[in-house]
Short mmCIF file of C-alpha atoms in Angstrom, two decimals:
data_model
loop_
_atom_site.label_atom_id
_atom_site.label_comp_id
_atom_site.label_asym_id
_atom_site.label_seq_id
_atom_site.Cartn_x
_atom_site.Cartn_y
_atom_site.Cartn_z
CA MET A 1 -7.34 -0.18 -22.65
CA THR A 2 -4.65 -0.50 -19.95
CA PRO A 3 -4.98 -3.81 -18.09
CA ALA A 4 -5.75 -3.45 -14.40
CA LEU A 5 -3.07 -4.43 -11.92
CA PRO A 6 -3.96 -7.11 -9.37
CA ARG A 7 -6.26 -6.08 -6.53
CA THR A 8 -5.64 -8.93 -4.08
CA ASP A 9 -2.63 -9.27 -1.78
CA ARG A 10 -1.73 -12.60 -3.39
CA GLY A 11 -1.88 -11.16 -6.89
CA ARG A 12 0.16 -8.17 -5.84
CA LEU A 13 2.77 -10.37 -4.20
CA LEU A 14 3.09 -12.47 -7.38
CA LEU A 15 3.42 -9.32 -9.50
CA VAL A 16 6.05 -7.88 -7.18
CA LEU A 17 8.06 -11.13 -7.21
CA ALA A 18 7.92 -11.33 -11.00
CA LEU A 19 8.87 -7.68 -11.46
CA ALA A 20 11.66 -7.90 -8.88
CA THR A 21 13.08 -10.96 -10.65
CA LEU A 22 13.10 -9.20 -14.02
CA VAL A 23 14.66 -6.06 -12.56
CA THR A 24 17.30 -8.11 -10.75
CA LEU A 25 18.25 -9.95 -13.93
CA PHE A 26 18.45 -6.67 -15.80
CA THR A 27 20.51 -4.82 -13.23
CA ALA A 28 22.84 -7.80 -12.80
CA THR A 29 23.73 -7.88 -16.49
CA VAL A 30 23.70 -4.35 -17.87
CA PRO A 31 24.52 -1.64 -15.30
CA LEU A 32 27.18 -3.59 -13.45
CA LEU A 33 29.38 -3.30 -16.52
CA ARG A 34 30.42 -0.05 -14.82
CA ASP A 35 32.53 -2.21 -12.52
CA TRP A 36 32.37 0.28 -9.61
CA PHE A 37 34.83 2.45 -11.50
CA ASP A 38 34.29 5.71 -9.63
CA LEU A 39 34.42 3.94 -6.30
CA ARG A 40 37.71 2.37 -7.35
CA VAL A 41 38.99 5.88 -8.05
CA TYR A 42 37.98 7.01 -4.56
CA TYR A 43 39.32 3.89 -2.88
CA GLY A 44 42.62 3.86 -4.76
CA SER A 45 43.26 7.54 -4.05
CA ILE A 46 42.55 7.20 -0.33
CA ASP A 47 44.55 3.98 -0.04
CA SER A 48 47.53 5.53 -1.80
CA TRP A 49 47.30 8.68 0.33
CA VAL A 50 46.96 6.95 3.71
CA HIS A 51 48.92 3.73 3.34
CA HIS A 52 51.54 4.41 0.69
CA GLY A 53 52.53 8.04 1.20
CA GLY A 54 51.11 9.10 -2.14
CA ARG A 55 49.27 12.31 -2.97
CA VAL A 56 45.52 12.28 -3.43
CA TYR A 57 45.54 13.78 -6.91
CA ASP A 58 48.49 11.76 -8.21
CA TYR A 59 46.73 8.38 -8.12
CA ARG A 60 45.47 6.94 -11.41
CA VAL A 61 43.34 3.82 -11.84
CA PRO A 62 45.71 1.30 -13.45
CA GLY A 63 45.45 1.38 -17.22
CA THR A 64 43.65 4.74 -17.31
CA PRO A 65 44.59 8.42 -17.02
CA TYR A 66 41.82 9.07 -14.51
CA GLY A 67 42.11 9.93 -10.85
CA PHE A 68 40.45 11.85 -8.04
CA THR A 69 38.78 15.09 -9.16
CA TYR A 70 36.63 16.20 -6.21
CA PRO A 71 37.60 19.00 -3.79
CA PRO A 72 39.96 17.99 -0.98
CA PHE A 73 37.20 17.81 1.63
CA ALA A 74 35.69 14.92 -0.31
CA ALA A 75 38.90 12.97 0.28
CA VAL A 76 38.78 13.82 3.98
CA ALA A 77 35.15 12.65 4.16
CA MET A 78 36.16 9.38 2.49
CA LEU A 79 39.02 8.65 4.88
CA PRO A 80 37.11 5.81 6.62
CA MET A 81 37.62 3.80 3.42
CA ALA A 82 41.25 3.44 4.45
CA LEU A 83 40.06 1.00 7.12
CA LEU A 84 38.32 -1.26 4.61
CA GLY A 85 39.21 -3.56 1.79
CA LEU A 86 37.89 -2.80 -1.68
CA HIS A 87 35.03 -5.31 -1.51
CA ALA A 88 33.97 -4.05 1.90
CA ALA A 89 34.06 -0.48 0.54
CA ILE A 90 31.79 -1.53 -2.34
CA ALA A 91 29.32 -3.10 0.11
CA VAL A 92 29.31 0.03 2.29
CA ALA A 93 28.82 2.25 -0.77
CA LEU A 94 25.80 0.18 -1.81
CA LEU A 95 24.27 0.45 1.65
CA LEU A 96 24.91 4.20 1.82
CA ASN A 97 23.30 4.75 -1.57
CA LEU A 98 20.30 2.64 -0.59
CA ALA A 99 19.94 4.65 2.62
CA ALA A 100 20.28 7.92 0.68
CA LEU A 101 17.61 6.81 -1.80
CA ALA A 102 15.27 5.94 1.08
CA VAL A 103 15.86 9.39 2.58
CA VAL A 104 15.22 11.11 -0.75
CA LEU A 105 11.94 9.25 -1.28
CA ARG A 106 10.88 9.89 2.30
CA LEU A 107 11.58 13.62 1.99
CA LEU A 108 9.77 13.89 -1.35
CA ALA A 109 6.79 11.88 -0.14
CA GLY A 110 6.37 13.97 3.01
CA PRO A 111 3.76 13.00 5.61
CA ASP A 112 1.91 10.80 3.12
CA TRP A 113 4.75 8.29 2.90
CA ARG A 114 2.83 5.76 5.04
CA HIS A 115 -0.17 5.85 2.72
CA HIS A 116 1.56 3.98 -0.10
CA GLY A 117 2.00 0.69 1.78
CA TRP A 118 4.42 -2.15 1.10
CA TYR A 119 3.01 -2.73 -2.38
CA GLY A 120 3.49 0.85 -3.52
CA TRP A 121 7.00 1.16 -2.17
CA VAL A 122 8.18 -2.19 -3.58
CA LEU A 123 6.78 -1.29 -7.00
CA THR A 124 8.50 2.06 -6.72
CA ALA A 125 11.83 0.42 -5.84
CA CYS A 126 11.57 -1.90 -8.84
CA LEU A 127 10.76 0.93 -11.21
CA LEU A 128 13.48 3.18 -9.80
CA ALA A 129 15.97 0.39 -10.49
CA LEU A 130 15.27 0.91 -14.19
CA PHE A 131 16.03 4.66 -14.04
CA GLU A 132 19.36 5.00 -15.85
CA PRO A 133 20.84 7.75 -13.66
CA LEU A 134 20.13 5.64 -10.56
CA ARG A 135 21.42 2.45 -12.16
CA ASP A 136 24.69 4.17 -12.98
CA THR A 137 24.93 5.86 -9.60
CA PHE A 138 24.85 2.47 -7.89
CA SER A 139 27.03 0.58 -10.35
CA PHE A 140 29.71 3.29 -10.54
CA GLY A 141 29.69 3.71 -6.75
CA GLN A 142 28.90 7.40 -7.17
CA VAL A 143 28.09 10.03 -4.51
CA ASN A 144 25.41 12.18 -6.13
CA LEU A 145 22.52 10.44 -4.38
CA LEU A 146 24.12 11.20 -1.01
CA LEU A 147 24.48 14.85 -2.00
CA LEU A 148 20.86 14.99 -3.14
CA ALA A 149 19.75 13.68 0.26
CA LEU A 150 21.79 16.38 2.02
CA VAL A 151 20.32 19.14 -0.14
CA LEU A 152 16.72 17.90 0.17
CA ALA A 153 17.10 17.84 3.94
CA ASP A 154 17.54 21.62 3.76
CA ALA A 155 14.57 21.89 1.40
CA THR A 156 12.42 20.09 3.96
CA LEU A 157 13.58 22.37 6.76
CA LEU A 158 12.61 25.41 4.72
CA ALA A 159 9.28 23.86 3.69
CA THR A 160 8.30 23.03 7.27
CA GLY A 161 9.14 26.37 8.85
CA ARG A 162 12.43 25.28 10.41
CA GLY A 163 14.61 27.44 8.20
CA ARG A 164 16.85 28.48 11.10
CA LEU A 165 18.49 25.07 10.81
CA ALA A 166 18.78 25.14 7.02
CA GLY A 167 22.07 25.45 5.13
CA VAL A 168 24.21 22.75 6.71
CA GLY A 169 23.30 20.08 4.17
CA ILE A 170 23.90 22.38 1.21
CA GLY A 171 27.22 23.54 2.67
CA LEU A 172 28.48 19.98 3.13
CA ALA A 173 27.35 18.99 -0.36
CA ALA A 174 29.11 22.01 -1.89
CA ALA A 175 32.33 21.18 -0.02
CA ILE A 176 32.27 17.63 -1.38
CA LYS A 177 31.43 18.62 -4.95
CA LEU A 178 31.19 22.02 -6.59
CA THR A 179 27.89 21.68 -8.47
CA PRO A 180 25.62 21.86 -5.36
CA ALA A 181 27.04 25.33 -4.65
CA LEU A 182 24.28 26.65 -6.93
CA PHE A 183 21.85 25.88 -4.11
CA ILE A 184 23.54 28.62 -2.09
CA GLY A 185 22.56 30.90 -4.97
CA LEU A 186 18.99 29.64 -4.58
CA LEU A 187 18.97 30.67 -0.93
CA LEU A 188 20.17 34.14 -1.91
CA VAL A 189 17.58 34.48 -4.70
CA ALA A 190 14.89 33.39 -2.24
CA GLY A 191 16.01 35.97 0.31
CA ARG A 192 17.09 33.34 2.86
CA ARG A 193 20.31 35.10 3.72
CA ARG A 194 20.80 33.39 7.05
CA ALA A 195 20.56 29.95 5.44
CA ALA A 196 22.89 31.10 2.66
CA ALA A 197 25.38 32.33 5.25
CA VAL A 198 25.18 29.02 7.14
CA ALA A 199 25.73 27.05 3.93
CA THR A 200 28.67 29.27 2.93
CA ALA A 201 30.22 29.03 6.38
CA VAL A 202 29.87 25.24 6.46
CA ALA A 203 31.37 24.89 2.97
CA ALA A 204 34.23 27.26 3.84
CA GLY A 205 34.85 25.54 7.17
CA ALA A 206 34.95 22.10 5.56
CA THR A 207 37.31 23.38 2.88
CA ALA A 208 39.56 24.93 5.54
CA LEU A 209 39.55 21.67 7.49
CA ALA A 210 40.73 19.82 4.38
CA ALA A 211 43.45 22.43 3.85
CA GLY A 212 44.62 21.83 7.40
CA VAL A 213 44.71 18.07 6.88
CA ASP A 214 46.64 18.25 3.60
CA PRO A 215 47.72 21.76 2.53
CA ASP A 216 49.56 20.51 -0.53
CA ALA A 217 46.50 18.69 -1.89
CA SER A 218 44.35 21.78 -1.39
CA ARG A 219 46.85 24.01 -3.14
CA PHE A 220 47.12 21.61 -6.07
CA TYR A 221 43.35 21.20 -6.45
CA TRP A 222 42.40 24.87 -6.39
CA THR A 223 45.28 26.00 -8.62
CA GLU A 224 45.69 23.10 -11.05
CA ALA A 225 43.40 20.05 -10.84
CA LEU A 226 40.19 22.07 -10.90
CA TRP A 227 41.07 23.54 -14.29
CA ASP A 228 42.38 20.35 -15.91
CA THR A 229 39.50 18.94 -17.96
CA ASP A 230 41.63 16.00 -19.12
CA ARG A 231 41.22 14.56 -15.62
CA VAL A 232 37.47 14.34 -16.16
CA GLY A 233 36.89 13.21 -19.73
CA ARG A 234 35.90 14.42 -23.17
CA LEU A 235 33.32 17.19 -23.21
CA GLY A 236 31.79 15.76 -26.37
CA TYR A 237 31.28 12.26 -25.00
CA VAL A 238 27.66 11.23 -25.39
CA SER A 239 27.18 10.76 -21.64
CA ASN A 240 27.84 14.46 -21.04
CA GLN A 241 24.28 15.82 -21.07
CA SER A 242 25.10 19.41 -20.15
CA VAL A 243 24.91 22.44 -22.43
CA GLN A 244 28.68 22.21 -22.83
CA GLY A 245 28.26 18.62 -23.98
CA VAL A 246 25.63 19.65 -26.56
CA LEU A 247 27.94 22.36 -27.92
CA ALA A 248 30.94 20.02 -27.96
CA ARG A 249 29.04 17.44 -30.01
CA LEU A 250 28.15 20.24 -32.43
CA GLY A 251 31.85 20.99 -32.76
CA GLU A 252 31.43 24.42 -31.18
CA PRO A 253 34.59 25.05 -29.11
CA ASP A 254 34.01 28.75 -28.43
CA ARG A 255 33.68 29.21 -24.68
CA ALA A 256 31.94 32.54 -25.26
CA VAL A 257 28.97 30.69 -26.78
CA TRP A 258 28.82 28.41 -23.75
CA ALA A 259 29.07 31.38 -21.39
CA VAL A 260 26.14 33.12 -23.10
CA ALA A 261 24.06 29.93 -22.91
CA VAL A 262 24.90 29.56 -19.22
CA LEU A 263 23.88 33.16 -18.50
CA LEU A 264 20.54 32.65 -20.26
CA ILE A 265 19.87 29.46 -18.32
CA LEU A 266 20.77 31.12 -15.03
CA GLY A 267 18.48 34.02 -15.90
CA VAL A 268 15.54 31.68 -16.45
CA TRP A 269 16.46 29.77 -13.30
CA GLY A 270 16.60 32.97 -11.24
CA LEU A 271 13.18 34.17 -12.40
CA ARG A 272 11.47 30.82 -11.93
CA THR A 273 13.04 29.98 -8.56
CA ARG A 274 12.20 33.44 -7.24
CA ARG A 275 8.58 32.83 -8.16
CA ALA A 276 8.59 29.37 -6.59
CA ALA A 277 10.19 30.61 -3.38
CA ALA A 278 7.78 33.57 -3.18
CA ALA A 279 4.92 31.06 -3.32
CA GLY A 280 6.57 28.95 -0.63
CA ASP A 281 7.03 26.12 -3.15
CA TRP A 282 10.43 24.94 -1.95
CA THR A 283 10.28 21.56 -3.64
CA ALA A 284 9.86 23.24 -7.03
CA ALA A 285 12.58 25.78 -6.21
CA PHE A 286 15.05 23.02 -5.32
CA ALA A 287 13.98 20.96 -8.34
CA LEU A 288 14.63 23.91 -10.66
CA THR A 289 18.04 24.46 -9.10
CA GLY A 290 19.00 20.83 -9.65
CA LEU A 291 17.95 21.15 -13.30
CA ALA A 292 19.94 24.35 -13.80
CA ALA A 293 23.01 22.85 -12.12
CA CYS A 294 22.95 19.90 -14.51
CA LEU A 295 22.70 22.21 -17.52
CA VAL A 296 25.38 24.76 -16.60
CA SER A 297 27.98 22.34 -15.25
CA PRO A 298 30.64 21.70 -17.92
CA ILE A 299 30.30 17.96 -17.28
CA THR A 300 26.98 16.32 -16.45
CA TRP A 301 27.33 12.58 -16.83
CA VAL A 302 24.11 10.58 -17.07
CA HIS A 303 24.30 9.52 -13.41
CA HIS A 304 24.26 13.18 -12.36
CA LEU A 305 20.65 13.29 -13.53
CA VAL A 306 19.47 11.86 -10.22
CA TRP A 307 19.02 15.59 -9.55
CA LEU A 308 15.91 15.32 -11.78
CA LEU A 309 14.04 13.15 -9.26
CA PRO A 310 12.48 16.13 -7.40
CA SER A 311 11.11 17.39 -10.73
CA PHE A 312 9.06 14.22 -11.18
CA ALA A 313 7.65 14.70 -7.69
CA VAL A 314 6.62 18.25 -8.63
CA LEU A 315 4.95 17.07 -11.83
CA VAL A 316 2.87 14.49 -9.99
CA ARG A 317 1.90 16.97 -7.28
CA ALA A 318 0.75 19.37 -10.02
CA GLY A 319 -1.54 16.70 -11.47
CA ARG A 320 0.64 15.79 -14.44
CA PRO A 321 1.56 12.16 -13.76
CA ARG A 322 1.36 11.17 -17.43
CA VAL A 323 4.02 13.73 -18.33
CA ALA A 324 6.15 12.54 -15.43
CA GLY A 325 5.72 8.91 -16.46
CA ALA A 326 6.59 9.60 -20.10
CA LEU A 327 9.75 11.57 -19.28
CA TYR A 328 10.76 9.05 -16.65
CA GLY A 329 10.29 6.26 -19.17
CA VAL A 330 12.61 7.95 -21.67
CA LEU A 331 15.25 8.30 -18.97
CA CYS A 332 15.07 4.54 -18.42
CA THR A 333 15.86 3.69 -22.05
CA SER A 334 19.56 4.62 -22.41
CA VAL A 335 18.48 6.10 -25.74
CA VAL A 336 21.39 8.55 -25.99
CA TRP A 337 23.81 5.65 -26.41
CA LEU A 338 22.40 4.96 -29.87
CA TRP A 339 24.62 7.88 -30.94
CA PHE A 340 27.72 6.62 -29.12
CA ASP A 341 29.73 6.46 -32.36
CA ASP A 342 28.32 9.33 -34.36
CA ALA A 343 26.25 12.26 -33.12
CA SER A 344 26.33 14.14 -36.42
CA GLY A 345 23.30 15.20 -38.42
CA VAL A 346 19.87 16.31 -37.27
CA ASP A 347 19.09 12.92 -35.73
CA GLY A 348 22.37 13.00 -33.82
CA PHE A 349 21.74 16.54 -32.58
CA LEU A 350 18.29 15.61 -31.33
CA GLY A 351 18.89 12.05 -30.19
CA SER A 352 22.33 12.24 -28.56
CA ASN A 353 21.13 15.16 -26.41
CA THR A 354 17.77 13.67 -25.43
CA TYR A 355 18.42 13.88 -21.69
CA ALA A 356 19.66 17.47 -22.02
CA TRP A 357 16.44 18.42 -23.84
CA ILE A 358 14.38 16.83 -21.06
CA THR A 359 16.35 18.78 -18.45
CA LEU A 360 15.95 22.04 -20.37
CA GLY A 361 12.24 21.44 -20.94
CA LEU A 362 11.69 20.84 -17.23
CA LEU A 363 13.59 24.02 -16.36
CA LEU A 364 11.34 26.02 -18.69
CA TRP A 365 7.97 24.43 -17.98
CA LEU A 366 8.05 22.71 -14.60
CA PRO A 367 4.89 23.83 -12.72
CA VAL A 368 5.76 26.13 -9.82
CA GLY A 369 3.81 27.95 -7.15
CA GLN A 370 0.69 25.81 -7.50
CA LEU A 371 0.04 25.39 -3.79
CA ARG A 372 -3.43 25.81 -2.34
CA PRO A 373 -4.25 29.35 -1.14
CA GLY A 374 -3.13 30.01 2.40
CA LEU A 375 -0.74 27.07 2.49
CA ARG A 376 2.58 28.69 1.81
CA THR A 377 5.53 26.70 3.02
CA GLY A 378 8.46 28.08 4.91
CA SER A 379 6.17 29.49 7.57
CA ARG A 380 5.44 28.24 11.04
CA SER A 381 1.91 27.32 10.15
CA THR A 382 0.71 24.06 11.58
CA SER A 383 -1.85 23.44 8.86
CA THR A 384 -1.39 20.60 6.44
CA THR A 385 -2.65 19.71 3.02
CA THR A 386 -2.78 16.70 0.80
CA ALA A 387 -1.16 16.21 -2.54
CA ALA A 388 -2.91 17.52 -5.62
CA PRO A 389 -5.55 15.00 -6.75
CA VAL A 390 -4.55 12.83 -9.66
CA PRO A 391 -7.77 11.59 -11.26
CA THR A 392 -6.19 10.07 -14.35
CA ALA A 393 -3.49 8.02 -12.63
CA PRO A 394 -4.00 7.02 -9.01
CA ALA A 395 -1.29 6.92 -6.42
CA ILE A 396 0.16 3.69 -5.16
CA SER A 397 -1.96 2.65 -2.22
CA PRO A 398 -1.55 0.40 0.77
CA ALA A 399 -2.27 -3.24 0.21
CA SER A 400 -5.49 -2.98 2.17
CA VAL A 401 -6.99 -0.47 -0.25
CA GLN A 402 -8.40 -1.70 -3.55
CA THR A 403 -6.89 0.63 -6.13
CA ASP A 404 -6.40 0.30 -9.85
CA PRO A 405 -3.13 1.92 -10.88
CA ARG A 406 -2.95 2.63 -14.59
CA SER A 407 0.70 2.70 -15.35
CA ALA A 408 3.94 1.50 -13.87
CA CYS A 409 5.89 4.68 -14.47
CA THR A 410 3.03 6.75 -13.04
CA ALA A 411 3.02 4.57 -9.97
CA ALA A 412 6.71 5.13 -9.41
CA ALA A 413 6.40 8.87 -9.87
CA THR A 414 3.38 8.99 -7.59
CA ALA A 415 5.06 7.10 -4.77
CA GLY A 416 7.86 9.67 -4.81
CA GLY A 417 5.68 12.55 -5.76
CA VAL A 418 3.64 13.57 -2.74
CA VAL A 419 5.88 16.46 -1.98
CA THR A 420 6.79 18.21 1.24
CA ALA A 421 6.05 21.58 -0.33
CA GLY A 422 2.75 22.84 0.93
CA ARG A 423 3.02 20.85 4.19
CA ALA A 424 4.07 22.13 7.52
CA GLY A 425 4.24 18.69 9.10
CA GLY A 426 6.31 16.80 7.96
CA ALA A 427 32.76 20.47 -13.34
CA PRO A 428 34.76 19.36 -13.97
CA SER A 429 34.46 17.57 -10.71
CA GLU A 430 33.54 14.11 -11.87
CA PRO A 431 35.98 11.20 -11.86
CA THR A 432 33.89 9.09 -14.16
CA ALA A 433 36.18 7.64 -16.75
CA SER A 434 36.97 4.61 -18.78
CA THR A 435 36.92 1.35 -16.92
CA PHE A 436 38.36 -0.83 -19.64
CA PRO A 437 39.01 -0.34 -23.37
CA ALA A 438 35.73 -0.24 -25.24
CA ASP A 439 34.67 -2.18 -28.29
CA PRO A 440 35.29 -0.13 -31.43
CA LYS A 441 31.55 0.21 -32.09
CA PRO A 442 29.53 -0.46 -28.95
CA GLN A 443 25.89 -0.05 -29.89
CA SER A 444 23.80 -1.39 -27.03
CA SER A 445 23.86 -1.18 -23.28
CA SER A 446 25.39 -4.65 -23.14
CA GLU A 447 27.92 -4.07 -25.92
CA ARG A 448 28.99 -0.49 -25.43
CA ALA A 449 31.90 0.58 -23.29
CA SER A 450 31.36 0.34 -19.58
CA SER A 451 32.61 3.87 -19.20
CA TYR A 452 31.77 7.43 -19.99
CA THR A 453 35.08 8.46 -21.47
CA ALA A 454 36.35 5.58 -23.55
CA ASP A 455 39.11 6.61 -25.92
CA PRO A 456 39.12 10.26 -24.90
CA SER A 457 40.54 12.74 -27.32
CA PRO A 458 43.04 15.35 -26.11
CA SER A 459 41.32 18.37 -24.68
#
């Protein structure tokens, strides 16, 4: 029998303090081995470009072959870093990621966000700190959480009947990084042509602005850097949890096989997102698009899997918190790193691709279109509804309500899982690379390399 969590404010406070201490100790020892590597790529490139007359794509982190790999508009958006020192840039990046995480949780929780109280949200924060994609996003200084917040802002506009304003967030995200461009495809599949046009125009305008700021950088990126996979890292590295990564670890170099797999995935995505959009289930539609983007991108490092967060919200809303908690728990384990050295054999095929299997399974079986009759989102209806009841695992409740949550992972998923859908109120493009030379046989999260591309082999 699962022990009951404390019911009094004092007991809850003691639990929160104990859990926060453990999480702090964990996050201070394991994830920070990443040493803010990606942020150092951004900062070094901008500093060289602005202060030393260098070119954005020529900079390399000292001791590594890795440099800036995002589209030129990303460099323009990061220009304020030129006014800061490295340590100040790290502090700002932390604050921005914290703000983006708060926005993501707020958008996924919808109007019920107040119902969870301080206790629910603090527990959620502690449990989210264990989620490997989030840990790596913070400790690398990555941008994916910011992009997720931009995209979900458009999802909320569509879900609350304000679709005339939708598309700006997706357009900006696609101009900063190529992967979110698939969300423009979602808008087209869903028949939201105006929003798709807005997103395309914003992305094109941002790209043109970057070309005006630095024409040479734009020319180099679109003609050379974009196609140079050596700038990104080895496709077969265990952190690459895309379909291309699975095939690379199998030793399958044929791009035709990858192309067929991508077409099949996009076909499933198109059918399922069309159904979700037709039902007005925008949260599920955006969740499915994030899953598909992770699978079809040639490179999907572990920290890219923050795009899975909306899927957990959908699972909880559909009354499947145990499934959400189990999958979330696996994604907290860093299990794929057990095959850092050798991904051969059946165990290597299954284990080293664990996160890819979770992503694929969610794409195939994520519940969609399960809104109550008459409560289709994307309309101007003023009616509201509550989240699907979860009898087996209660939501995190305000401190004043005596609840008995059954599981920590379920609590985290529930706090982020009361979704806006159904409510009218409320590439290689990744610079992740080796930070420092890795141990020859890193086996654990504390012993393995602090990078995703240690000792890369020639592409």
